[in-house]
XYZ file of C-alpha atoms in Angstrom:
444
model
C 29.617 124.681 75.635
C 32.245 122.311 75.035
C 31.193 118.569 73.945
C 30.043 115.928 76.101
C 32.895 113.551 74.981
C 35.357 116.346 75.791
C 33.982 117.725 79.401
C 34.026 114.528 80.697
C 37.666 113.689 79.860
C 39.877 114.106 82.795
C 41.319 117.563 83.358
C 44.826 115.694 82.782
C 43.527 114.208 79.477
C 41.964 117.868 78.557
C 45.347 119.985 79.314
C 47.648 118.023 77.933
C 49.662 119.330 75.892
C 49.513 118.780 71.864
C 52.525 120.313 70.471
C 55.834 121.217 72.018
C 56.040 124.669 72.331
C 52.758 123.887 75.281
C 54.801 121.296 77.382
C 55.265 123.039 80.438
C 58.576 122.126 82.466
C 62.069 119.594 81.099
C 63.229 122.755 79.554
C 66.685 120.907 80.117
C 66.036 118.167 77.509
C 62.858 120.226 76.055
C 64.458 123.654 75.240
C 66.160 125.004 72.489
C 69.457 123.737 71.710
C 68.519 121.296 73.758
C 69.057 117.056 73.297
C 65.417 116.427 72.684
C 64.535 118.668 71.432
C 67.225 118.632 68.646
C 65.828 114.695 68.138
C 61.882 116.260 67.281
C 63.414 118.845 64.913
C 65.726 116.191 63.036
C 62.738 114.352 61.422
C 64.381 111.140 62.731
C 62.671 109.240 65.447
C 65.135 107.074 67.957
C 64.683 104.586 70.803
C 65.083 106.190 74.007
C 64.505 106.450 77.459
C 62.528 108.447 79.799
C 63.012 108.237 83.503
C 62.063 110.424 85.788
C 59.132 110.290 88.664
C 55.544 110.417 88.629
C 53.849 113.217 86.762
C 56.310 115.107 85.415
C 55.114 114.630 81.490
C 57.085 110.880 80.252
C 53.527 109.769 79.034
C 53.231 113.186 76.662
C 56.637 113.384 75.142
C 55.507 109.973 73.878
C 52.823 110.964 72.150
C 53.953 114.477 70.971
C 56.752 112.315 69.827
C 54.780 110.534 67.480
C 53.024 113.327 66.441
C 55.764 114.769 65.766
C 57.249 111.991 63.145
C 52.975 111.378 62.209
C 53.870 107.816 63.299
C 51.163 105.188 64.900
C 50.963 105.351 68.408
C 50.648 101.974 70.439
C 50.537 102.449 74.490
C 52.002 99.047 76.775
C 51.283 99.317 80.202
C 53.804 96.680 81.283
C 52.758 96.357 84.976
C 49.275 95.248 83.315
C 50.630 93.983 79.731
C 53.093 91.081 78.651
C 54.169 89.170 75.624
C 50.871 88.924 74.076
C 50.838 92.656 73.891
C 54.276 93.085 72.298
C 53.517 90.417 69.744
C 49.771 92.591 68.731
C 52.202 95.763 68.834
C 54.399 93.917 65.949
C 51.329 92.704 63.738
C 50.306 96.411 64.369
C 53.936 98.080 62.814
C 54.000 95.966 60.301
C 50.141 96.386 58.793
C 51.138 100.078 59.137
C 54.705 99.954 57.754
C 53.306 97.570 54.846
C 49.952 99.357 54.093
C 49.525 101.852 51.268
C 50.323 104.693 53.664
C 53.512 103.077 54.955
C 53.400 104.718 58.297
C 55.870 104.194 60.484
C 55.234 103.279 64.618
C 56.487 104.392 67.931
C 55.685 101.772 71.061
C 55.512 103.510 74.214
C 55.867 101.222 77.179
C 54.743 102.337 80.272
C 56.764 100.898 83.403
C 59.211 99.455 81.076
C 61.207 98.639 84.438
C 57.920 96.010 85.102
C 58.955 93.730 82.376
C 61.132 91.049 82.785
C 64.148 90.675 80.993
C 62.352 87.667 78.488
C 59.708 90.583 77.903
C 62.257 92.897 77.135
C 63.848 90.865 74.923
C 61.204 90.052 72.648
C 61.268 94.373 71.258
C 64.865 93.911 70.361
C 64.870 92.328 67.004
C 62.664 94.850 65.648
C 63.886 98.141 67.470
C 67.467 96.709 65.877
C 65.071 95.773 62.264
C 63.949 99.291 62.744
C 59.989 98.248 62.514
C 59.239 100.526 65.216
C 60.563 103.694 67.530
C 60.372 102.109 71.444
C 59.904 104.633 73.818
C 60.027 103.707 77.325
C 59.151 105.148 80.565
C 60.670 104.450 83.834
C 59.698 105.634 87.798
C 63.262 103.469 88.190
C 67.044 104.034 87.821
C 67.261 102.127 83.706
C 70.777 100.795 84.472
C 68.651 98.781 87.338
C 66.290 98.136 85.412
C 66.412 97.736 82.045
C 68.325 95.395 80.096
C 71.589 96.328 79.058
C 70.797 94.895 75.385
C 67.904 97.014 75.205
C 70.115 99.973 77.177
C 72.229 100.105 74.550
C 70.035 100.808 72.048
C 67.868 103.494 73.343
C 69.152 107.347 74.292
C 68.281 108.084 78.282
C 66.701 111.186 79.134
C 66.137 112.077 82.592
C 62.991 114.378 83.325
C 63.185 116.590 86.763
C 60.255 117.133 88.993
C 57.949 119.948 88.021
C 59.370 123.190 89.777
C 57.088 125.563 91.791
C 56.982 127.707 89.091
C 55.893 125.051 86.554
C 52.624 124.033 88.596
C 51.832 127.181 88.868
C 51.626 127.512 85.118
C 49.582 124.505 85.643
C 46.983 126.212 87.944
C 47.156 128.733 85.497
C 46.633 127.464 82.406
C 43.000 125.124 83.867
C 41.813 128.557 85.076
C 42.348 129.625 81.407
C 40.562 126.592 80.333
C 37.781 127.367 82.530
C 38.148 124.528 84.487
C 39.026 125.871 87.927
C 37.063 129.152 89.554
C 39.070 131.876 91.295
C 41.690 130.925 93.711
C 43.407 132.838 96.374
C 46.896 132.718 96.479
C 47.720 130.872 99.479
C 45.397 127.763 98.324
C 48.193 127.720 95.339
C 51.357 127.579 97.654
C 49.523 125.045 99.512
C 48.581 122.906 96.222
C 51.632 123.586 94.870
C 53.426 121.904 97.726
C 51.677 119.513 98.209
C 51.566 118.423 94.359
C 55.534 118.049 94.923
C 57.063 117.923 91.276
C 53.759 115.610 90.168
C 51.272 117.551 87.644
C 49.187 114.505 87.543
C 48.403 114.878 90.924
C 48.546 118.549 91.014
C 45.507 118.410 88.276
C 43.756 115.479 90.003
C 43.285 117.842 92.712
C 42.479 120.531 90.765
C 39.622 118.608 89.093
C 38.470 117.031 93.014
C 38.602 121.207 93.952
C 35.904 122.308 91.098
C 33.923 119.582 91.179
C 33.347 120.373 95.136
C 33.395 124.183 94.500
C 30.901 124.034 91.950
C 28.369 122.054 94.313
C 28.914 124.782 96.760
C 28.407 127.393 94.646
C 31.792 128.940 95.852
C 33.061 132.599 93.700
C 36.470 131.322 95.076
C 38.598 128.713 96.126
C 40.246 130.000 99.664
C 43.061 127.793 101.662
C 40.544 127.582 104.891
C 38.237 126.294 102.419
C 40.470 124.115 100.495
C 41.856 122.449 104.169
C 37.921 122.121 104.805
C 37.662 119.704 101.715
C 40.790 117.920 101.493
C 40.564 117.041 104.746
C 43.479 117.037 108.027
C 46.039 115.181 105.975
C 47.093 118.882 103.716
C 45.955 120.413 106.932
C 48.916 118.973 109.370
C 51.475 118.226 106.931
C 53.001 120.939 104.758
C 55.103 118.951 102.566
C 56.731 121.663 100.418
C 57.330 124.007 103.740
C 59.390 124.482 106.694
C 57.886 122.455 108.786
C 58.329 119.248 106.174
C 62.303 119.758 106.998
C 61.877 120.700 110.532
C 60.904 117.443 110.599
C 62.862 115.093 108.633
C 65.806 116.819 110.862
C 64.360 115.765 114.294
C 63.828 112.349 112.798
C 67.659 112.226 111.679
C 68.990 113.631 114.946
C 66.688 111.227 116.907
C 68.317 108.679 115.356
C 71.755 110.155 115.275
C 71.513 110.348 119.115
C 70.756 106.687 119.827
C 66.764 107.237 120.394
C 64.723 104.811 119.012
C 61.378 106.044 120.279
C 61.623 109.610 119.029
C 63.131 108.271 115.856
C 59.843 106.420 115.954
C 57.619 109.217 117.073
C 59.031 111.333 114.168
C 58.870 108.507 112.090
C 55.306 108.153 112.061
C 54.420 111.605 111.891
C 55.851 111.991 108.692
C 54.038 109.028 107.234
C 50.604 110.290 109.185
C 51.210 113.452 107.691
C 51.281 112.546 103.990
C 55.792 111.886 103.640
C 55.857 109.733 100.774
C 57.786 106.320 102.230
C 60.125 106.104 99.125
C 61.297 109.480 100.258
C 61.807 108.464 103.929
C 63.166 105.526 102.773
C 65.854 107.330 100.726
C 66.499 109.211 103.960
C 67.247 106.246 106.308
C 70.180 105.235 103.614
C 71.997 108.605 104.180
C 71.826 108.562 108.018
C 73.050 104.681 107.890
C 76.180 105.854 105.050
C 76.457 109.329 106.862
C 75.519 108.511 110.865
C 76.858 105.516 110.852
C 79.301 103.759 108.320
C 81.386 101.366 109.277
C 80.790 101.202 112.630
C 77.908 98.685 111.418
C 78.522 98.035 107.391
C 74.833 96.397 107.937
C 73.134 99.536 108.601
C 73.089 100.291 104.929
C 71.734 96.983 103.531
C 69.507 97.033 106.226
C 68.332 100.329 104.760
C 68.068 99.306 101.268
C 66.530 96.090 102.170
C 63.579 98.034 103.581
C 63.508 100.099 100.838
C 62.817 96.604 98.559
C 60.379 95.734 101.067
C 58.220 98.959 100.998
C 58.298 98.430 96.939
C 57.225 94.986 97.119
C 54.540 95.494 100.012
C 53.636 99.186 99.419
C 50.822 100.778 102.317
C 50.234 100.390 105.067
C 52.258 96.284 104.868
C 55.851 98.091 103.783
C 55.964 101.081 106.453
C 56.558 98.313 108.808
C 60.131 97.700 107.438
C 60.656 101.666 107.753
C 59.893 101.096 111.577
C 62.396 98.213 111.277
C 65.022 99.768 110.273
C 64.556 102.991 112.356
C 64.577 101.447 115.179
C 68.096 99.780 114.060
C 69.884 102.815 113.015
C 68.710 104.398 116.573
C 70.329 101.771 118.432
C 73.280 101.057 115.590
C 76.896 102.048 117.058
C 77.365 105.802 115.504
C 81.114 106.658 113.495
C 80.448 109.580 110.918
C 84.147 108.939 110.134
C 83.682 107.754 106.238
C 81.667 110.886 105.970
C 84.541 113.161 107.572
C 86.684 111.385 104.994
C 85.436 111.804 101.892
C 84.623 115.514 102.850
C 88.237 116.129 103.632
C 89.626 114.583 100.749
C 86.770 116.053 98.127
C 88.082 119.290 99.349
C 91.939 117.828 99.013
C 91.154 117.169 95.433
C 89.375 120.508 94.495
C 92.226 122.629 95.979
C 95.412 120.407 94.850
C 97.029 120.135 92.193
C 96.450 117.609 89.370
C 99.021 115.095 90.687
C 100.369 112.405 88.619
C 99.709 108.772 89.275
C 103.592 107.021 90.128
C 104.554 104.947 87.582
C 104.493 101.080 89.482
C 101.036 102.259 89.993
C 100.527 102.286 86.027
C 98.967 99.889 83.790
C 100.688 98.568 81.233
C 99.097 96.580 79.386
C 101.062 97.303 76.074
C 104.858 96.590 75.430
C 105.676 100.376 74.692
C 104.047 101.054 78.693
C 106.117 98.676 79.632
C 109.244 99.864 77.951
C 108.445 103.458 79.843
C 108.358 101.586 83.369
C 104.634 101.584 83.781
C 103.794 99.053 86.265
C 107.558 98.536 87.064
C 108.154 97.504 90.342
C 104.617 97.280 91.439
C 104.169 94.188 94.776
C 100.863 91.916 94.621
C 99.725 92.552 97.913
C 98.092 88.609 97.430
C 101.419 87.335 97.067
C 103.281 89.133 100.163
C 102.241 88.299 104.177
C 99.315 88.513 105.557
C 98.337 89.724 102.147
C 99.811 93.314 102.637
C 102.332 94.933 100.961
C 104.162 96.370 103.302
C 105.532 99.848 102.703
C 104.171 100.018 99.196
C 103.298 103.471 98.693
C 99.511 104.300 97.243
C 99.854 108.242 96.853
C 100.992 110.635 94.025
C 104.654 110.885 94.769
C 105.326 114.074 97.011
C 102.518 114.292 98.858
C 102.340 113.422 102.442
C 99.763 110.985 104.543
C 96.525 112.643 104.632
C 94.994 110.804 107.432
C 91.114 111.185 106.252
C 90.000 108.571 107.225
C 89.968 108.487 111.367
C 87.844 105.218 112.392
C 86.199 105.672 116.158
C 86.395 103.489 118.565
C 82.893 102.125 118.283
C 81.613 98.748 116.871
C 83.434 97.258 114.043
C 85.382 100.737 113.788
C 87.431 99.022 116.606
C 88.721 96.144 114.700
C 89.286 98.394 111.950
C 91.335 100.842 114.034
C 93.508 98.409 114.835
C 94.026 96.691 111.631
C 95.104 100.296 110.712
C 97.787 100.757 113.384
C 98.883 97.443 112.634
C 99.474 98.178 108.717
C 100.526 101.295 109.586
C 103.704 100.120 112.085
C 104.754 97.486 109.391
C 105.209 100.235 107.070
C 106.930 101.970 109.474
C 109.340 99.005 110.208
C 110.310 98.469 106.653
C 110.754 102.899 106.359
C 113.109 101.845 109.218
C 115.114 99.276 107.683
C 115.314 100.861 104.123
C 116.553 104.035 106.025
C 119.349 101.818 107.681
C 120.706 100.029 104.457
C 120.444 104.060 102.428
C 120.436 106.828 105.006
C 120.383 108.906 102.021
C 118.151 107.645 99.497
C 119.050 110.363 96.918
C 122.052 108.856 97.092
C 123.411 107.472 93.617
């Protein structure tokens, strides 16, 4: 029989790994020879940022790092904390450093992107002095959300959502700890799909199921009973199955087909079924760049704004911004010209040789480079008539014009197409003039 203090702990805490070998997932950084494993084995802690979605082990890795280096572990939540908590952490670190045991300190800041610039700056002198090791956890891109000064002093490790096999290992682990009774394979598959790479979500759901099964004195958790307990949301929407991809496909095609009613219908179907609104916002950004492009460049900005509005408001208020974006994207003029041009450029570069940069396009920061004719003959477009150096070539020597980008006659691309025609006509006129002056450009 487990002690009461342990049995009342949340399942996620009871199953939290106590050593590195027990960590499930993240083998791309924790596996043998991988960077974070090497950091553990070096015996020398270093400051780092753990970047990844919720429930992938950021807090666990930080705790294990503190244990591995026999360091005092101080946890700060950037959502609830502030400069006062940072000052207290500094005092605790100084006390540990100057005490009889002379213990290291590891300061873990969860959701570090929530701290403002001055709060993040408060860590800098203590990280530089070595008073403590700083570990930040974030679900947001640290390039945008963490101060460059702090970022330059910390290694960034990117953590991935747990795989299906990883999540199934967690289910088996819960059973081995007698925290979960027998469960049929279909129910496991549904739970893993519902967890969507998030171990914490899976463990919290398993805990809820076990309590309900205990009350009903079930011998086994079945898929049918699982649906009954977890309700309509799980039954109508399988986040990991075919229905998910069919529905997002229907939404994308409705936007591409300029049907705002159909696009709204599929958006609401997905939200009602449990789709993560953040995922939906990412898909809308993709639609804006792939299917609308430069026919209406405002669409991409609106999609990015919609994602930011949802982050600020959350559900259910923030979902209105998604709806507004979907309608705008559906009625906007459509163009996949940039999408096709990008794919064509990728295909060419993949199969083509590595052509040298023409001399006149090269930078010449030194006298030696200038002596080698780097940058010689380059025409500065801003000094030319209309800001366009007619006849200047920007492709590698000997390479024909590939014609990647072919704007459509819709939206802003009508004007873009006309401008390109005008510039090409001016280039052609310069070429004709040059040919008339020197019919054989190879002749010395």
